[in-house]
Short mmCIF file of C-alpha atoms in Angstrom, two decimals:
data_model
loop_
_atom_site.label_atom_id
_atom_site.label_comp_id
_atom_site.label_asym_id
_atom_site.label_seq_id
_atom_site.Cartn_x
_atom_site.Cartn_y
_atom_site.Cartn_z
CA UNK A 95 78.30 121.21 111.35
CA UNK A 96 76.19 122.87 109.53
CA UNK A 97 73.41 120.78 107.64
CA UNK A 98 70.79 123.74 107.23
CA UNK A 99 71.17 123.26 102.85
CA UNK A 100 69.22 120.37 103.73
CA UNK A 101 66.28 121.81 104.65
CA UNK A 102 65.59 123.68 101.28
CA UNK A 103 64.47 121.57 98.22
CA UNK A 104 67.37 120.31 95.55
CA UNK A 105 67.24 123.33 92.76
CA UNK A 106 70.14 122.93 91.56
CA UNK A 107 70.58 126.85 89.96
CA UNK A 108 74.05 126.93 90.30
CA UNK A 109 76.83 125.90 88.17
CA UNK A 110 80.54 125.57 88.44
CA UNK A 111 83.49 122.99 87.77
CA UNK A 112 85.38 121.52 90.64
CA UNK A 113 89.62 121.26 89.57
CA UNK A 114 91.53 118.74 91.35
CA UNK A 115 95.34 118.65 91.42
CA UNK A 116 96.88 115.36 92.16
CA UNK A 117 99.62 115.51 94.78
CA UNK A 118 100.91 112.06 94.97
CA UNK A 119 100.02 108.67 92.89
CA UNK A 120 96.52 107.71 92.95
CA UNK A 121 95.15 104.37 93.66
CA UNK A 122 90.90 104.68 93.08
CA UNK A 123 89.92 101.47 93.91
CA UNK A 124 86.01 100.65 94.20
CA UNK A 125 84.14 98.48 96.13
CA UNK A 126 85.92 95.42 97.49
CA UNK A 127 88.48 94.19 95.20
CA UNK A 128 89.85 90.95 97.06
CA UNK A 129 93.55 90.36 96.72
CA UNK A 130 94.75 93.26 94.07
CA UNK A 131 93.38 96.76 94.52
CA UNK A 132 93.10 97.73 90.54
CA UNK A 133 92.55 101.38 90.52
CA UNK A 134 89.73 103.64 88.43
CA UNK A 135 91.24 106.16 86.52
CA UNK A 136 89.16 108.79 86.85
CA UNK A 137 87.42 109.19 90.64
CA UNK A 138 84.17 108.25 90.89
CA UNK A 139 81.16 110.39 92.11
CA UNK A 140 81.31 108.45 95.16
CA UNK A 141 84.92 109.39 96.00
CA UNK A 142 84.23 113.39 95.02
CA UNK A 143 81.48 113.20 97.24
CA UNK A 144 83.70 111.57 99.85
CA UNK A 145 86.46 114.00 99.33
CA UNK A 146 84.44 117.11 100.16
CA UNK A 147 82.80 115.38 102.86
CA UNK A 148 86.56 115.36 104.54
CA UNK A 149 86.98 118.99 103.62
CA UNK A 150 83.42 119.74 105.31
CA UNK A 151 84.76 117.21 108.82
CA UNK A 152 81.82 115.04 108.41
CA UNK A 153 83.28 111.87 109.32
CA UNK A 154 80.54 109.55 110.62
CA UNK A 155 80.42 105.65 110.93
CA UNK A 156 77.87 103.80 108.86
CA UNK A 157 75.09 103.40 111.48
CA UNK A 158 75.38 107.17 112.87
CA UNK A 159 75.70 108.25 108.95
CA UNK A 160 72.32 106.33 108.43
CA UNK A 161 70.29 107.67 111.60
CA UNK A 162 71.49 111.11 111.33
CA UNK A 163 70.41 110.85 107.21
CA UNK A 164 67.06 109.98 108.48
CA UNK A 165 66.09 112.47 110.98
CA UNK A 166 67.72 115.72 108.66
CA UNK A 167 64.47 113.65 106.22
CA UNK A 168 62.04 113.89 109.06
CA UNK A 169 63.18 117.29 109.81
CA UNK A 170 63.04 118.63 106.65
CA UNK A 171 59.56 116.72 105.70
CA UNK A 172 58.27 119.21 108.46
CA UNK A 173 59.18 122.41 106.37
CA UNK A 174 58.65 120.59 102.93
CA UNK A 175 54.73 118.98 103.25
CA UNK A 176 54.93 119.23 99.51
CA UNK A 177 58.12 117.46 98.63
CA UNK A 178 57.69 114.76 101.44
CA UNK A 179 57.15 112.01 98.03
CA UNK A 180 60.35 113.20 96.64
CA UNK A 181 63.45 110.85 96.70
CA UNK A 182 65.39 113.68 98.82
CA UNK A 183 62.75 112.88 100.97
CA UNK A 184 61.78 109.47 101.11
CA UNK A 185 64.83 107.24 100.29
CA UNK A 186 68.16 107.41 101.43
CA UNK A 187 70.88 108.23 98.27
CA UNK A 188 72.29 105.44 96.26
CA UNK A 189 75.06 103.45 98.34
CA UNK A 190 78.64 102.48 96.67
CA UNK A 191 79.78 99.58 97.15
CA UNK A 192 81.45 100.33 100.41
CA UNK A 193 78.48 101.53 101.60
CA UNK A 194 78.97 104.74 101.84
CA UNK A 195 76.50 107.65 101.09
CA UNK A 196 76.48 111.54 100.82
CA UNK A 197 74.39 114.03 102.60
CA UNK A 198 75.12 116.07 99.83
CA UNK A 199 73.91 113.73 96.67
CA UNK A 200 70.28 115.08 95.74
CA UNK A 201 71.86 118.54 96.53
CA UNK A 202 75.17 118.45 94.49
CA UNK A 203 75.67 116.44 91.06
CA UNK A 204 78.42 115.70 89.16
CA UNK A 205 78.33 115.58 85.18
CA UNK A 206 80.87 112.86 83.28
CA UNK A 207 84.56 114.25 83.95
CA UNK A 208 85.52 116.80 81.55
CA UNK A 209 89.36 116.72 81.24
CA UNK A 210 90.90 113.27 81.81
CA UNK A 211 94.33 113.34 81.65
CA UNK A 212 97.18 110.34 80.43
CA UNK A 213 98.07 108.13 83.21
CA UNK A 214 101.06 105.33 83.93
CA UNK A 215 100.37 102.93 86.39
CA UNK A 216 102.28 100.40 88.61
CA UNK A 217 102.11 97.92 91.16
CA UNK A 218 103.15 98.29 94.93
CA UNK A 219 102.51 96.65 97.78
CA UNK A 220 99.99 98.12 100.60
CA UNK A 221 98.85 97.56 104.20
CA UNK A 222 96.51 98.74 106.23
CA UNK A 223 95.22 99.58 110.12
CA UNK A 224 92.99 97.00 111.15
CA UNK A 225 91.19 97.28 114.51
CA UNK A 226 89.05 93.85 115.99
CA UNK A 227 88.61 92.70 119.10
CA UNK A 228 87.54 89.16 118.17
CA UNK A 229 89.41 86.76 116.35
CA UNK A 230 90.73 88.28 113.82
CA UNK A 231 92.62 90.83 115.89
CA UNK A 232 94.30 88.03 117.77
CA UNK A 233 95.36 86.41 114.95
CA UNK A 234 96.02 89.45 112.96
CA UNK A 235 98.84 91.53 115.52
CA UNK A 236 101.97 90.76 115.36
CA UNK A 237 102.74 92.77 118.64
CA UNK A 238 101.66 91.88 122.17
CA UNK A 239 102.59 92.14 125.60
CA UNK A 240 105.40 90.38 126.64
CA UNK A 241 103.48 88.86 129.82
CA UNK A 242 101.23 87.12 127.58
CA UNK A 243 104.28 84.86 125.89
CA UNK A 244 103.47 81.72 127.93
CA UNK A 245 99.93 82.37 127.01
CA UNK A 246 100.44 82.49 123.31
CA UNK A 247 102.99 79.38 123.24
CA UNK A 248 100.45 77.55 124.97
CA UNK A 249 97.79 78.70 122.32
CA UNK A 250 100.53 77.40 119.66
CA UNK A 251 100.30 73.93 121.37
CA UNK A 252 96.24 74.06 121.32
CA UNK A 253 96.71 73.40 125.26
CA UNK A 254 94.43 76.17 125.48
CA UNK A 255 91.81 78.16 123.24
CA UNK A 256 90.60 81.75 123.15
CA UNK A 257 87.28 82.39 121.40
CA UNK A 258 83.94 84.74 121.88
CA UNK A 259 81.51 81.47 122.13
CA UNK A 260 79.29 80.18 124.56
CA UNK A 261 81.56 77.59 126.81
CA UNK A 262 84.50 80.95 126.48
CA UNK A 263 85.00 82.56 129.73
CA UNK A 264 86.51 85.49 131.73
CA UNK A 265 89.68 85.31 132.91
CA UNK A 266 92.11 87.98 134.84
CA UNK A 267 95.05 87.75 133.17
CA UNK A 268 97.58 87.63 136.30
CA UNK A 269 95.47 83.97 136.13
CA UNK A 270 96.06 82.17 132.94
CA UNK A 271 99.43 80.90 133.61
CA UNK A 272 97.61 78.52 136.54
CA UNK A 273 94.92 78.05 134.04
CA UNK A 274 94.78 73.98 133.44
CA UNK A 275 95.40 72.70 129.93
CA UNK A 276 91.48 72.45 127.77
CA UNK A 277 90.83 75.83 129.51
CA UNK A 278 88.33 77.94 127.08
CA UNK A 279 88.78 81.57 127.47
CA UNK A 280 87.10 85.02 125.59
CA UNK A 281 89.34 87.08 123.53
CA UNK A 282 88.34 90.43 125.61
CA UNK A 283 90.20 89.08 128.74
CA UNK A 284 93.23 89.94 126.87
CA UNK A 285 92.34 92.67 124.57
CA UNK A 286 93.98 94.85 126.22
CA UNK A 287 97.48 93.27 126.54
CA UNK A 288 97.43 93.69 122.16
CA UNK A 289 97.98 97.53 120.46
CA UNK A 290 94.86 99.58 119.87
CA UNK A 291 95.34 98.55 115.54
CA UNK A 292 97.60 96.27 113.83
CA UNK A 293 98.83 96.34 110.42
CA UNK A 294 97.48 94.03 107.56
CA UNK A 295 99.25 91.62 105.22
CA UNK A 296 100.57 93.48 102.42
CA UNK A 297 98.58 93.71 99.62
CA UNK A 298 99.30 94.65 95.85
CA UNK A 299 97.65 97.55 94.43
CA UNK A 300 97.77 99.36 91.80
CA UNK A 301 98.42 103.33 91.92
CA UNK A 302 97.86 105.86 88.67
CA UNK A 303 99.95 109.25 87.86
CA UNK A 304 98.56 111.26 86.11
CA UNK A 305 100.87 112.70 83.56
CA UNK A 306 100.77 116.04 81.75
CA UNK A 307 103.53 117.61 79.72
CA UNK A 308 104.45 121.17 80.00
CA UNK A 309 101.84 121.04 83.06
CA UNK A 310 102.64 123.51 85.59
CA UNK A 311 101.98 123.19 89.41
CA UNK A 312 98.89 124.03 90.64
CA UNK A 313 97.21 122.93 87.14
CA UNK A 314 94.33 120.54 87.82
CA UNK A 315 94.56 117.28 86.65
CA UNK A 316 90.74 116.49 86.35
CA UNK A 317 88.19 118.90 85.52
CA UNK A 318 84.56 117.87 86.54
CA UNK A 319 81.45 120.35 85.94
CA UNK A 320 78.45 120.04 88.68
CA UNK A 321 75.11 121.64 89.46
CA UNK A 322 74.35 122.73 93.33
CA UNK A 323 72.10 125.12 95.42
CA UNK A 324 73.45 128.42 96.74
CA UNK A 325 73.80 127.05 100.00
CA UNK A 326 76.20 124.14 99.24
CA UNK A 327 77.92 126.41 97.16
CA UNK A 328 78.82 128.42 100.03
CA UNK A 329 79.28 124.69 102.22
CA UNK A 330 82.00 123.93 98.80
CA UNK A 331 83.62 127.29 98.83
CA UNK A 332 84.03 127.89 103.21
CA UNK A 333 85.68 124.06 102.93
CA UNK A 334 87.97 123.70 100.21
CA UNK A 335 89.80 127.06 100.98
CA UNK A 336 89.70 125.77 105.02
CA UNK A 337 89.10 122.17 104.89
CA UNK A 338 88.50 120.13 108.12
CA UNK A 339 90.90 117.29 107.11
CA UNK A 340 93.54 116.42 104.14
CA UNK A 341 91.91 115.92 100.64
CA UNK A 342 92.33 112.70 99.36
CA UNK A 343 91.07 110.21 96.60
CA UNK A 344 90.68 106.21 96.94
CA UNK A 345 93.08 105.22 99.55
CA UNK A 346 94.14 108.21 102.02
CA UNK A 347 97.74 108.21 100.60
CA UNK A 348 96.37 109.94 97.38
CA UNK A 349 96.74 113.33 98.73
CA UNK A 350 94.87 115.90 96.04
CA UNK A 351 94.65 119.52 96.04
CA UNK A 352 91.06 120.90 95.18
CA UNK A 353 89.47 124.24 93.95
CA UNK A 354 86.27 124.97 92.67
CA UNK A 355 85.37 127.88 90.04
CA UNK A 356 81.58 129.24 89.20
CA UNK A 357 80.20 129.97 86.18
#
């Protein structure tokens, strides 16, 4: 991966607009919408930020994203004595609601979309993976293995109780048909006897298409302008005409096609 933009300041010389092409219905939802998933319609910097990230493979979970953030700072802070005050710097970008940031934010900006096209919308019902190994996994798959039936009916009954509390304890599952009735046992002696994700209840949410007439394939729907260093340029350029992963917007069903165009 190669993070080496980071290490030169943020002048943002260059100028292009970034095309996207939507391949399937779009739902944008931000932040954590409860039980209906109302979509934006227009993405958000966020989810641009997020969809080049994908094209670039830089798929990190919150904690790594956050460490490795801080030591390209330190890093750079070595090289850049004069700039070690600067935001780019000293503070880590500006969070969505999801909590998700961008290595690329003080180096790559988005201006207000420039072409937003007529949409219809509709309803449909989603689900999602889930992966837990607490509670809510046990309650949450509908699949187990089939050695574990007893176990379960006797959980039904309340004749015995599976939690991750002090009191909980270890037991080999070949063991917990002999187990006596008020037994208290942790969810991880069984974790293994459930599927590595389960599916979530369905949920509605609402998808937009955009709609164009006369528009011919491979015509972008939204048009967005932005300002980036020669280096990112290059990072934009390598990854959207090779991209690590497919391009999508809001939830990962909204496939999207994406090109980018200097000025």
């Amino acid at each position: 991966m190669d993070f080496s933009f980071f290490f030169e300041p943020p002048e943002l010389t260059v100028t292009g607009t970034l095309q996207i092409e939507a391949l399937a219905p779009l739902s944008m939802a931000s932040g954590h919408p409860g039980n209906y998933y109302q979509s934006l319609r227009v993405p958000s910097p966020h989810m641009l930020y997020g969809m080049i990230e994908n094209a670039l493979g830089w798929h990190f979970a919150e904690d790594v994203r956050r460490e490795l953030y801080k030591e390209l700072q330190k890093r750079a802070k070595k090289v850049n004595k004069k700039e070690a005050k600067s935001a780019w710097l000293s503070a880590l970008p500006e969070a969505s609601d999801t909590k998700y940031f961008s290595f690329l934010r003080y180096h790559l900006e988005f201006e207000p979309v420039i072409f937003e096209p007529a949409t219809i919308t509709y309803d449909d019902l989603w689900s999602q993976q889930l992966r837990d190994s607490g509670r809510s996994f046990f309650g949450g798959s509908r699949h187990y293995d089939a050695s574990l039936e007893n176990t379960i009916n006797r959980v039904r009954r309340k004749a015995i109780e599976f939690g991750d509390r002090t009191g909980f304890e270890d037991v080999k599952p070949e063991a917990l048909d002999a187990l006596p009735d008020g037994g208290k046992v942790k969810y991880t002696s069984i974790r293994h006897l459930f599927p590595q994700y389960y599916a979530s209840l369905p949920t509605v949410r609402e998808y937009v298409e955009p709609v164009r007439t006369g528009k011919k394939i491979g015509e972008p729907d939204y048009l967005f302008r932005f300002n980036t260093t020669v280096k990112v340029l290059q990072l934009l350029k390598n990854a959207l005409d090779d991209p690590a992963a497919p391009l999508y917007l809001g939830s990962n069903d909204g496939w999207v096609n994406a090109t980018i165009e200097t000025a």
